[in-house]
Short mmCIF file of N, CA and C in Angstrom, two decimals:
data_model
loop_
_atom_site.label_atom_id
_atom_site.label_comp_id
_atom_site.label_asym_id
_atom_site.label_seq_id
_atom_site.Cartn_x
_atom_site.Cartn_y
_atom_site.Cartn_z
N MET A 1 -123.41 55.17 -191.45
CA MET A 1 -122.21 54.86 -190.69
C MET A 1 -121.19 54.27 -191.66
N GLU A 2 -119.96 54.78 -191.60
CA GLU A 2 -118.90 54.27 -192.48
C GLU A 2 -118.12 53.18 -191.75
N LEU A 3 -118.35 51.94 -192.16
CA LEU A 3 -117.66 50.80 -191.56
C LEU A 3 -116.35 50.51 -192.27
N ILE A 4 -116.33 50.76 -193.57
CA ILE A 4 -115.13 50.56 -194.38
C ILE A 4 -114.98 51.81 -195.23
N ARG A 5 -113.78 52.34 -195.34
CA ARG A 5 -113.55 53.54 -196.12
C ARG A 5 -114.09 53.36 -197.53
N GLY A 6 -114.94 54.29 -197.96
CA GLY A 6 -115.50 54.24 -199.29
C GLY A 6 -116.71 53.33 -199.43
N TYR A 7 -117.10 52.65 -198.37
CA TYR A 7 -118.24 51.73 -198.41
C TYR A 7 -119.53 52.54 -198.32
N THR A 8 -120.40 52.37 -199.29
CA THR A 8 -121.70 53.03 -199.29
C THR A 8 -122.77 51.96 -199.44
N PRO A 9 -123.60 51.77 -198.43
CA PRO A 9 -124.65 50.76 -198.55
C PRO A 9 -125.58 51.07 -199.71
N THR A 10 -125.99 50.03 -200.43
CA THR A 10 -126.92 50.21 -201.53
C THR A 10 -128.33 49.81 -201.12
N MET A 11 -128.48 49.31 -199.92
CA MET A 11 -129.78 48.90 -199.39
C MET A 11 -129.79 49.30 -197.93
N GLU A 12 -130.89 49.82 -197.44
CA GLU A 12 -130.95 50.19 -196.03
C GLU A 12 -130.76 48.95 -195.17
N SER A 13 -129.88 49.07 -194.19
CA SER A 13 -129.59 47.94 -193.32
C SER A 13 -130.75 47.73 -192.34
N PRO A 14 -131.33 46.53 -192.31
CA PRO A 14 -132.40 46.26 -191.34
C PRO A 14 -131.84 46.29 -189.91
N ALA A 15 -132.74 46.39 -188.95
CA ALA A 15 -132.33 46.37 -187.55
C ALA A 15 -131.69 45.02 -187.22
N ILE A 16 -130.49 45.07 -186.67
CA ILE A 16 -129.77 43.85 -186.28
C ILE A 16 -130.28 43.41 -184.91
N ARG A 17 -130.63 42.15 -184.80
CA ARG A 17 -131.03 41.56 -183.52
C ARG A 17 -130.06 40.43 -183.21
N TYR A 18 -130.15 39.91 -182.01
CA TYR A 18 -129.24 38.83 -181.61
C TYR A 18 -130.02 37.69 -180.97
N ALA A 19 -129.68 36.48 -181.39
CA ALA A 19 -130.24 35.26 -180.81
C ALA A 19 -129.20 34.67 -179.87
N ALA A 20 -129.62 34.31 -178.68
CA ALA A 20 -128.71 33.71 -177.70
C ALA A 20 -128.74 32.19 -177.86
N THR A 21 -127.56 31.59 -177.79
CA THR A 21 -127.46 30.13 -177.83
C THR A 21 -127.34 29.59 -176.42
N ASP A 22 -127.52 28.30 -176.27
CA ASP A 22 -127.43 27.67 -174.94
C ASP A 22 -126.05 27.82 -174.33
N ASP A 23 -125.01 27.94 -175.16
CA ASP A 23 -123.65 28.05 -174.62
C ASP A 23 -123.14 29.50 -174.56
N GLY A 24 -124.04 30.47 -174.75
CA GLY A 24 -123.69 31.88 -174.53
C GLY A 24 -123.25 32.68 -175.74
N ALA A 25 -123.24 32.10 -176.92
CA ALA A 25 -122.91 32.88 -178.12
C ALA A 25 -124.10 33.76 -178.49
N SER A 26 -123.81 34.87 -179.15
CA SER A 26 -124.84 35.77 -179.67
C SER A 26 -124.77 35.75 -181.19
N LEU A 27 -125.86 35.39 -181.82
CA LEU A 27 -125.90 35.26 -183.27
C LEU A 27 -126.67 36.43 -183.86
N ALA A 28 -125.97 37.23 -184.68
CA ALA A 28 -126.60 38.39 -185.31
C ALA A 28 -127.53 37.93 -186.42
N TYR A 29 -128.72 38.54 -186.47
CA TYR A 29 -129.65 38.23 -187.54
C TYR A 29 -130.53 39.45 -187.79
N TRP A 30 -131.17 39.46 -188.96
CA TRP A 30 -132.19 40.45 -189.24
C TRP A 30 -133.30 39.81 -190.04
N THR A 31 -134.43 40.48 -190.03
CA THR A 31 -135.55 40.05 -190.84
C THR A 31 -136.00 41.22 -191.70
N ARG A 32 -136.58 40.90 -192.83
CA ARG A 32 -137.07 41.93 -193.74
C ARG A 32 -138.26 41.37 -194.50
N GLY A 33 -139.30 42.19 -194.64
CA GLY A 33 -140.46 41.79 -195.43
C GLY A 33 -141.52 41.10 -194.61
N ALA A 34 -142.54 40.64 -195.32
CA ALA A 34 -143.67 39.96 -194.69
C ALA A 34 -144.10 38.81 -195.58
N GLY A 35 -144.61 37.79 -194.95
CA GLY A 35 -145.08 36.61 -195.68
C GLY A 35 -144.50 35.36 -195.06
N PRO A 36 -144.54 34.25 -195.79
CA PRO A 36 -143.96 33.01 -195.27
C PRO A 36 -142.47 33.19 -194.96
N ASP A 37 -142.00 32.51 -193.92
CA ASP A 37 -140.60 32.65 -193.50
C ASP A 37 -139.64 31.94 -194.44
N LEU A 38 -138.53 32.62 -194.74
CA LEU A 38 -137.48 32.07 -195.58
C LEU A 38 -136.14 32.38 -194.90
N LEU A 39 -135.37 31.35 -194.59
CA LEU A 39 -134.06 31.52 -193.97
C LEU A 39 -132.98 31.35 -195.01
N TYR A 40 -132.09 32.34 -195.11
CA TYR A 40 -130.94 32.23 -196.00
C TYR A 40 -129.75 31.78 -195.16
N VAL A 41 -129.20 30.61 -195.49
CA VAL A 41 -128.03 30.07 -194.81
C VAL A 41 -126.83 30.43 -195.68
N ASN A 42 -126.01 31.35 -195.20
CA ASN A 42 -124.93 31.93 -195.99
C ASN A 42 -123.59 31.23 -195.75
N ILE A 43 -122.71 31.39 -196.72
CA ILE A 43 -121.32 30.93 -196.58
C ILE A 43 -120.65 31.81 -195.52
N PRO A 44 -120.06 31.23 -194.49
CA PRO A 44 -119.54 32.04 -193.39
C PRO A 44 -118.59 33.17 -193.79
N LEU A 45 -117.67 32.91 -194.69
CA LEU A 45 -116.68 33.93 -195.02
C LEU A 45 -117.28 35.13 -195.73
N TRP A 46 -118.48 35.01 -196.26
CA TRP A 46 -119.16 36.13 -196.93
C TRP A 46 -120.20 36.76 -196.04
N SER A 47 -120.26 36.35 -194.80
CA SER A 47 -121.36 36.73 -193.94
C SER A 47 -121.02 37.92 -193.06
N HIS A 48 -121.84 38.94 -193.14
CA HIS A 48 -121.79 40.09 -192.24
C HIS A 48 -123.14 40.77 -192.33
N ALA A 49 -123.95 40.62 -191.30
CA ALA A 49 -125.35 41.04 -191.32
C ALA A 49 -125.53 42.52 -191.68
N GLU A 50 -124.55 43.34 -191.38
CA GLU A 50 -124.67 44.76 -191.70
C GLU A 50 -124.08 45.08 -193.07
N LEU A 51 -122.90 44.58 -193.35
CA LEU A 51 -122.23 44.91 -194.61
C LEU A 51 -122.89 44.29 -195.83
N VAL A 52 -123.61 43.18 -195.65
CA VAL A 52 -124.23 42.51 -196.79
C VAL A 52 -125.17 43.44 -197.55
N CYS A 53 -125.71 44.43 -196.87
CA CYS A 53 -126.64 45.35 -197.51
C CYS A 53 -125.95 46.25 -198.53
N GLY A 54 -124.64 46.36 -198.47
CA GLY A 54 -123.91 47.19 -199.40
C GLY A 54 -123.27 46.44 -200.55
N LEU A 55 -123.39 45.15 -200.55
CA LEU A 55 -122.82 44.35 -201.64
C LEU A 55 -123.88 44.19 -202.71
N GLU A 56 -123.78 45.01 -203.75
CA GLU A 56 -124.84 45.12 -204.76
C GLU A 56 -125.37 43.78 -205.28
N PRO A 57 -124.54 42.87 -205.77
CA PRO A 57 -125.11 41.62 -206.30
C PRO A 57 -125.82 40.80 -205.23
N LEU A 58 -125.24 40.73 -204.02
CA LEU A 58 -125.87 39.94 -202.96
C LEU A 58 -127.15 40.60 -202.48
N HIS A 59 -127.15 41.90 -202.34
CA HIS A 59 -128.38 42.55 -201.87
C HIS A 59 -129.50 42.39 -202.89
N ARG A 60 -129.19 42.44 -204.19
CA ARG A 60 -130.22 42.22 -205.20
C ARG A 60 -130.73 40.77 -205.14
N PHE A 61 -129.82 39.82 -204.91
CA PHE A 61 -130.20 38.43 -204.75
C PHE A 61 -131.14 38.27 -203.55
N LEU A 62 -130.77 38.86 -202.41
CA LEU A 62 -131.60 38.76 -201.20
C LEU A 62 -132.96 39.42 -201.41
N GLU A 63 -132.99 40.56 -202.07
CA GLU A 63 -134.27 41.20 -202.35
C GLU A 63 -135.14 40.31 -203.23
N GLY A 64 -134.52 39.67 -204.21
CA GLY A 64 -135.27 38.79 -205.11
C GLY A 64 -135.86 37.58 -204.41
N ILE A 65 -135.04 36.88 -203.62
CA ILE A 65 -135.56 35.68 -202.95
C ILE A 65 -136.52 36.03 -201.82
N GLY A 66 -136.39 37.25 -201.29
CA GLY A 66 -137.25 37.66 -200.19
C GLY A 66 -138.57 38.28 -200.61
N ARG A 67 -138.76 38.51 -201.88
CA ARG A 67 -139.99 39.14 -202.36
C ARG A 67 -141.20 38.28 -201.98
N GLY A 68 -142.14 38.90 -201.26
CA GLY A 68 -143.36 38.18 -200.86
C GLY A 68 -143.15 37.26 -199.67
N ARG A 69 -142.01 37.37 -199.01
CA ARG A 69 -141.68 36.51 -197.87
C ARG A 69 -141.05 37.34 -196.76
N ARG A 70 -140.96 36.75 -195.59
CA ARG A 70 -140.16 37.36 -194.53
C ARG A 70 -138.80 36.69 -194.58
N LEU A 71 -137.81 37.43 -195.04
CA LEU A 71 -136.45 36.91 -195.18
C LEU A 71 -135.74 37.01 -193.83
N ILE A 72 -135.11 35.93 -193.42
CA ILE A 72 -134.30 35.90 -192.20
C ILE A 72 -132.87 35.64 -192.62
N TYR A 73 -131.97 36.54 -192.24
CA TYR A 73 -130.55 36.44 -192.59
C TYR A 73 -129.77 36.42 -191.28
N PHE A 74 -128.77 35.55 -191.18
CA PHE A 74 -127.96 35.52 -189.95
C PHE A 74 -126.50 35.31 -190.26
N ASP A 75 -125.67 35.75 -189.32
CA ASP A 75 -124.24 35.50 -189.38
C ASP A 75 -123.95 34.25 -188.57
N PRO A 76 -123.30 33.25 -189.17
CA PRO A 76 -122.93 32.07 -188.40
C PRO A 76 -121.98 32.43 -187.24
N ARG A 77 -121.98 31.60 -186.26
CA ARG A 77 -121.14 31.77 -185.07
C ARG A 77 -119.69 32.07 -185.47
N GLY A 78 -119.14 33.15 -184.88
CA GLY A 78 -117.75 33.52 -185.10
C GLY A 78 -117.49 34.31 -186.37
N PHE A 79 -118.54 34.66 -187.12
CA PHE A 79 -118.39 35.43 -188.36
C PHE A 79 -119.28 36.66 -188.31
N GLY A 80 -118.88 37.69 -189.07
CA GLY A 80 -119.68 38.90 -189.11
C GLY A 80 -119.85 39.50 -187.73
N LEU A 81 -121.09 39.73 -187.33
CA LEU A 81 -121.39 40.34 -186.03
C LEU A 81 -121.68 39.32 -184.93
N SER A 82 -121.61 38.03 -185.27
CA SER A 82 -121.90 36.99 -184.28
C SER A 82 -120.68 36.66 -183.44
N SER A 83 -120.93 36.38 -182.17
CA SER A 83 -119.83 36.03 -181.26
C SER A 83 -119.64 34.51 -181.23
N GLY A 84 -118.65 34.10 -180.47
CA GLY A 84 -118.38 32.67 -180.30
C GLY A 84 -117.33 32.19 -181.28
N GLU A 85 -116.82 31.02 -181.00
CA GLU A 85 -115.85 30.38 -181.89
C GLU A 85 -116.60 29.74 -183.05
N PRO A 86 -116.06 29.83 -184.26
CA PRO A 86 -116.71 29.16 -185.39
C PRO A 86 -116.89 27.67 -185.10
N GLN A 87 -117.98 27.12 -185.61
CA GLN A 87 -118.27 25.71 -185.40
C GLN A 87 -117.23 24.85 -186.11
N GLY A 88 -116.84 23.77 -185.48
CA GLY A 88 -115.87 22.86 -186.06
C GLY A 88 -116.47 21.95 -187.11
N SER A 89 -117.78 21.79 -187.09
CA SER A 89 -118.46 20.90 -188.01
C SER A 89 -119.79 21.53 -188.42
N PHE A 90 -120.19 21.33 -189.66
CA PHE A 90 -121.47 21.85 -190.10
C PHE A 90 -122.63 21.20 -189.34
N ARG A 91 -122.41 20.01 -188.79
CA ARG A 91 -123.45 19.37 -187.98
C ARG A 91 -123.76 20.22 -186.74
N ASP A 92 -122.77 20.99 -186.29
CA ASP A 92 -122.94 21.80 -185.08
C ASP A 92 -123.74 23.08 -185.33
N TRP A 93 -124.07 23.38 -186.57
CA TRP A 93 -124.87 24.58 -186.87
C TRP A 93 -126.33 24.42 -186.48
N GLU A 94 -126.81 23.19 -186.39
CA GLU A 94 -128.24 22.95 -186.18
C GLU A 94 -128.79 23.69 -184.96
N PRO A 95 -128.13 23.64 -183.78
CA PRO A 95 -128.69 24.39 -182.65
C PRO A 95 -128.65 25.91 -182.88
N ASP A 96 -127.66 26.39 -183.63
CA ASP A 96 -127.60 27.82 -183.91
C ASP A 96 -128.72 28.25 -184.85
N ILE A 97 -128.99 27.46 -185.88
CA ILE A 97 -130.11 27.75 -186.78
C ILE A 97 -131.41 27.73 -185.98
N SER A 98 -131.56 26.76 -185.10
CA SER A 98 -132.76 26.68 -184.26
C SER A 98 -132.90 27.91 -183.38
N ALA A 99 -131.79 28.39 -182.79
CA ALA A 99 -131.82 29.58 -181.93
C ALA A 99 -132.24 30.82 -182.72
N VAL A 100 -131.72 30.98 -183.93
CA VAL A 100 -132.08 32.13 -184.75
C VAL A 100 -133.57 32.07 -185.11
N LEU A 101 -134.03 30.91 -185.55
CA LEU A 101 -135.44 30.79 -185.93
C LEU A 101 -136.36 31.03 -184.74
N ALA A 102 -135.99 30.55 -183.57
CA ALA A 102 -136.81 30.78 -182.37
C ALA A 102 -136.83 32.26 -182.01
N ALA A 103 -135.66 32.90 -182.04
CA ALA A 103 -135.59 34.33 -181.70
C ALA A 103 -136.38 35.18 -182.68
N ALA A 104 -136.41 34.76 -183.94
CA ALA A 104 -137.14 35.50 -184.97
C ALA A 104 -138.63 35.18 -184.95
N GLY A 105 -139.04 34.22 -184.12
CA GLY A 105 -140.44 33.84 -184.06
C GLY A 105 -140.91 33.14 -185.32
N ALA A 106 -140.01 32.43 -185.96
CA ALA A 106 -140.33 31.76 -187.22
C ALA A 106 -141.12 30.48 -186.96
N GLY A 107 -142.00 30.20 -187.88
CA GLY A 107 -142.71 28.92 -187.86
C GLY A 107 -142.01 28.00 -188.84
N CYS A 108 -142.79 27.37 -189.67
CA CYS A 108 -142.24 26.51 -190.72
C CYS A 108 -141.54 27.40 -191.75
N VAL A 109 -140.33 27.03 -192.15
CA VAL A 109 -139.53 27.89 -193.03
C VAL A 109 -139.15 27.18 -194.32
N SER A 110 -138.85 27.99 -195.31
CA SER A 110 -138.14 27.52 -196.49
C SER A 110 -136.69 27.88 -196.27
N LEU A 111 -135.78 27.06 -196.77
CA LEU A 111 -134.35 27.30 -196.63
C LEU A 111 -133.75 27.56 -198.00
N VAL A 112 -132.89 28.57 -198.07
CA VAL A 112 -132.11 28.84 -199.28
C VAL A 112 -130.66 28.84 -198.86
N SER A 113 -129.83 28.16 -199.64
CA SER A 113 -128.42 28.06 -199.30
C SER A 113 -127.60 27.90 -200.56
N ALA A 114 -126.33 28.24 -200.45
CA ALA A 114 -125.43 28.16 -201.60
C ALA A 114 -124.16 27.40 -201.22
N GLU A 115 -123.64 26.72 -202.21
CA GLU A 115 -122.35 26.04 -202.12
C GLU A 115 -122.23 25.22 -200.85
N TYR A 116 -121.11 25.34 -200.14
CA TYR A 116 -120.91 24.45 -198.99
C TYR A 116 -121.76 24.80 -197.79
N ALA A 117 -122.43 25.95 -197.78
CA ALA A 117 -123.38 26.25 -196.70
C ALA A 117 -124.67 25.45 -196.87
N SER A 118 -124.78 24.71 -197.98
CA SER A 118 -125.94 23.83 -198.16
C SER A 118 -125.94 22.69 -197.15
N LYS A 119 -124.76 22.26 -196.73
CA LYS A 119 -124.70 21.13 -195.80
C LYS A 119 -125.43 21.40 -194.49
N PRO A 120 -125.20 22.55 -193.82
CA PRO A 120 -125.97 22.78 -192.59
C PRO A 120 -127.47 22.92 -192.86
N ALA A 121 -127.86 23.45 -194.02
CA ALA A 121 -129.28 23.54 -194.36
C ALA A 121 -129.87 22.14 -194.51
N LEU A 122 -129.16 21.25 -195.19
CA LEU A 122 -129.62 19.87 -195.35
C LEU A 122 -129.72 19.16 -194.00
N ILE A 123 -128.74 19.37 -193.14
CA ILE A 123 -128.74 18.74 -191.82
C ILE A 123 -129.93 19.24 -191.00
N TYR A 124 -130.15 20.58 -191.02
CA TYR A 124 -131.28 21.13 -190.29
C TYR A 124 -132.60 20.52 -190.80
N ALA A 125 -132.76 20.48 -192.12
CA ALA A 125 -133.99 19.93 -192.70
C ALA A 125 -134.18 18.46 -192.32
N ALA A 126 -133.10 17.69 -192.30
CA ALA A 126 -133.20 16.27 -191.94
C ALA A 126 -133.58 16.09 -190.47
N ARG A 127 -133.08 16.96 -189.61
CA ARG A 127 -133.37 16.84 -188.17
C ARG A 127 -134.70 17.47 -187.78
N HIS A 128 -135.22 18.38 -188.62
CA HIS A 128 -136.47 19.09 -188.30
C HIS A 128 -137.41 19.09 -189.51
N PRO A 129 -137.78 17.92 -190.02
CA PRO A 129 -138.59 17.89 -191.24
C PRO A 129 -139.93 18.61 -191.11
N SER A 130 -140.51 18.64 -189.93
CA SER A 130 -141.81 19.30 -189.77
C SER A 130 -141.67 20.83 -189.74
N GLN A 131 -140.43 21.33 -189.61
CA GLN A 131 -140.20 22.78 -189.56
C GLN A 131 -139.77 23.35 -190.91
N VAL A 132 -139.58 22.50 -191.91
CA VAL A 132 -139.08 22.95 -193.22
C VAL A 132 -140.11 22.59 -194.28
N ASN A 133 -140.54 23.59 -195.04
CA ASN A 133 -141.53 23.32 -196.08
C ASN A 133 -140.95 23.38 -197.48
N GLY A 134 -139.66 23.69 -197.61
CA GLY A 134 -139.04 23.71 -198.92
C GLY A 134 -137.58 24.12 -198.82
N MET A 135 -136.82 23.80 -199.87
CA MET A 135 -135.41 24.16 -199.91
C MET A 135 -135.00 24.52 -201.32
N VAL A 136 -134.09 25.47 -201.42
CA VAL A 136 -133.41 25.78 -202.67
C VAL A 136 -131.92 25.73 -202.36
N LEU A 137 -131.22 24.83 -203.02
CA LEU A 137 -129.78 24.70 -202.85
C LEU A 137 -129.13 25.14 -204.16
N TRP A 138 -128.42 26.25 -204.09
CA TRP A 138 -127.79 26.82 -205.26
C TRP A 138 -126.35 26.35 -205.30
N SER A 139 -126.00 25.57 -206.30
CA SER A 139 -124.67 25.00 -206.42
C SER A 139 -124.31 24.26 -205.15
N GLY A 140 -125.30 23.60 -204.57
CA GLY A 140 -125.15 22.95 -203.26
C GLY A 140 -124.44 21.61 -203.37
N THR A 141 -123.95 21.20 -202.23
CA THR A 141 -123.26 19.93 -202.11
C THR A 141 -123.45 19.40 -200.70
N ALA A 142 -123.53 18.10 -200.56
CA ALA A 142 -123.55 17.50 -199.24
C ALA A 142 -122.15 17.33 -198.69
N GLU A 143 -121.15 17.42 -199.57
CA GLU A 143 -119.76 17.39 -199.15
C GLU A 143 -119.33 18.83 -198.90
N ALA A 144 -118.49 19.04 -197.92
CA ALA A 144 -118.11 20.41 -197.61
C ALA A 144 -116.67 20.46 -197.09
N PRO A 145 -115.96 21.55 -197.39
CA PRO A 145 -114.63 21.71 -196.79
C PRO A 145 -114.76 21.97 -195.30
N LEU A 146 -113.69 21.94 -194.60
CA LEU A 146 -113.62 22.26 -193.16
C LEU A 146 -114.37 21.25 -192.31
N GLU A 147 -114.69 20.10 -192.84
CA GLU A 147 -115.46 19.10 -192.11
C GLU A 147 -114.53 18.04 -191.57
#
């Protein structure tokens, strides 16, 4: 399917599923692979559950971190294929991350995040320590814009 003129996916797009939130938003996510669960918390402006498969550097990154694991990728509320208004605070992502993990049937997860998307990963881990078995924060910060 041609979503953008000249766009050719470099990785087969996994089946897109949707997690429902308590307030009616639908959060697009996909899973790929098998093994321990790993959730990638992405920067919202770079997030699109379908198009990400065609971005060569990002798809190679996702394949690398997902090797030997079940990778869970989602679009934050209001970005990519997810509905709803974008969250006003990264603290508000916690219920959305919980909804995605529940819909994906995830147990204890490792979290991978980059730059300012590290803040919602840190908040989720702090609020759900028994659900997180590890974290990788790439160029992460507890301070974030738009807060």
